[in-house]
């Protein structure tokens, strides 16, 4: 008994403790290393490219005969706008954040209406061959109309700039949503339909339990294209209708020859567009996780 | 004369696309008793799935009728539940939810929520799948998916269980395992079953009768073979059983002598 206790207790200590320390240290170092390589591989290339681009910009626009401001000149001229995004002097004289938010609000209204109407119409022409034959030619023609071409017509119809801008966003975003939704609905596997028929799901149950989840990947790719187009269209639409909004801000800056403000606004527009795209993609990934057949 | 439980009478099926008509089935007649296990065997493309889909109500026969328990079959319904060859579970639902979807719909009014939950679990237990209730179909093996498909079909308490090559996509070991499981469940529940298969051993092992179909076009029932082997059947004992091998031989000779496939499928 004694000898047995000795045998187990003596080698046990170093055996137990040593690997623990090693185990504890190793992953931590490993994680740090992984993060480091991740950061380097993901953020270093864009950082280098950005530095080069800004450098080229600075060099080419620093000459006295340059027509556009250089990077440093732009920072200097627009400094007030950059550091005070939330000022409000009434009228159109508000900070960049308010301009962007005003534009986002219009996009939100137009886009949300487009989502509801677009998914409904997409389901309709995905489900019914008759609706497809009737509506598809109309859609194919209408979707080629450039967004801004709708603006005069909607101004005439609504007699007001606010709903007109929303309408332009709506009509811009709706086509990819309709088309992708209908393709998604058409591509619901026959087997899923048969399952629904055997257990006799009614229309609403079928829509919620089978159609939406099955078509979700298609719908979300339409939604993603739609949000991108909305953001593209809002700037142009706002240039024409005026008021608070990033589009008219750019137009106004141009009329006042504030080129550096235009550059700042473009950076804002790009970043916000990027974030919108990523947001829809993120929601899509969350919703459709596990949806793909396997 | 008492009518059979399931009757297929003079069923013919033509598919028409444009001005091209193909006569797939010609005068299919079959009477199946309650609790009987029927296999349909025949060469690929002869129209086995078409027969099953007509019984399921997913397809309408061009002429002829299907009568189940005194009622004509016109549309799909839970009294004729299907197990598809490719499982066809809804990939966004978990194992539990896939079965619960059917149970909750079919027994909405006749069972309480607790009873439906209980019943869903009971059916998954029957196919030994309770360990993976919260897994998605993509996370389980092919054999497991097929089990869940069987559980879903059983949970509907169908009058007829329709199996379209239920084990076709599985490896030999998994297939044998599931066949044993189906035999065990069948001995408990005494379902009426119509199963399509390509596998001669599977047909002889599981069936009370084997329906052998002639080659298309205009396929029909060539022969019906009654399998008089006592149950429970054991595949290892039967491997050396002369009666079993006689049945096997009969099916093989039908398929490869009388109905030899001429063209390459
Ligand atoms: N919807 C359809 N339209 C036209 N022809 C069809 C249709 N469904 C099946 N067919 C034809 O009917 C015939 C029988 O098809 P079916 O799927 O019933 O064969 P099967 O015996 O189940 O074959 P397999 O063993 O390969 O599954 C085939 O020639 C097929 O091309
Ligand atoms: Mg088939």
mmCIF file of C-alpha atoms in Angstrom, chain B residues 12 16 51 59 84 190 209 260-261:
data_model
loop_
_atom_site.group_PDB
_atom_site.id
_atom_site.type_symbol
_atom_site.label_atom_id
_atom_site.label_comp_id
_atom_site.label_asym_id
_atom_site.label_seq_id
_atom_site.Cartn_x
_atom_site.Cartn_y
_atom_site.Cartn_z
ATOM 1 C CA UNK B 12 -53.111 4.566 -66.804
ATOM 2 C CA UNK B 16 -48.078 15.204 -72.514
ATOM 3 C CA UNK B 51 -47.534 4.777 -59.456
ATOM 4 C CA UNK B 59 -50.208 13.130 -59.593
ATOM 5 C CA UNK B 84 -38.819 10.368 -50.325
ATOM 6 C CA UNK B 190 -48.848 -3.136 -38.631
ATOM 7 C CA UNK B 209 -45.791 -9.502 -51.880
ATOM 8 C CA UNK B 260 -34.097 -7.460 -69.675
ATOM 9 C CA UNK B 261 -33.417 -3.819 -70.154
#
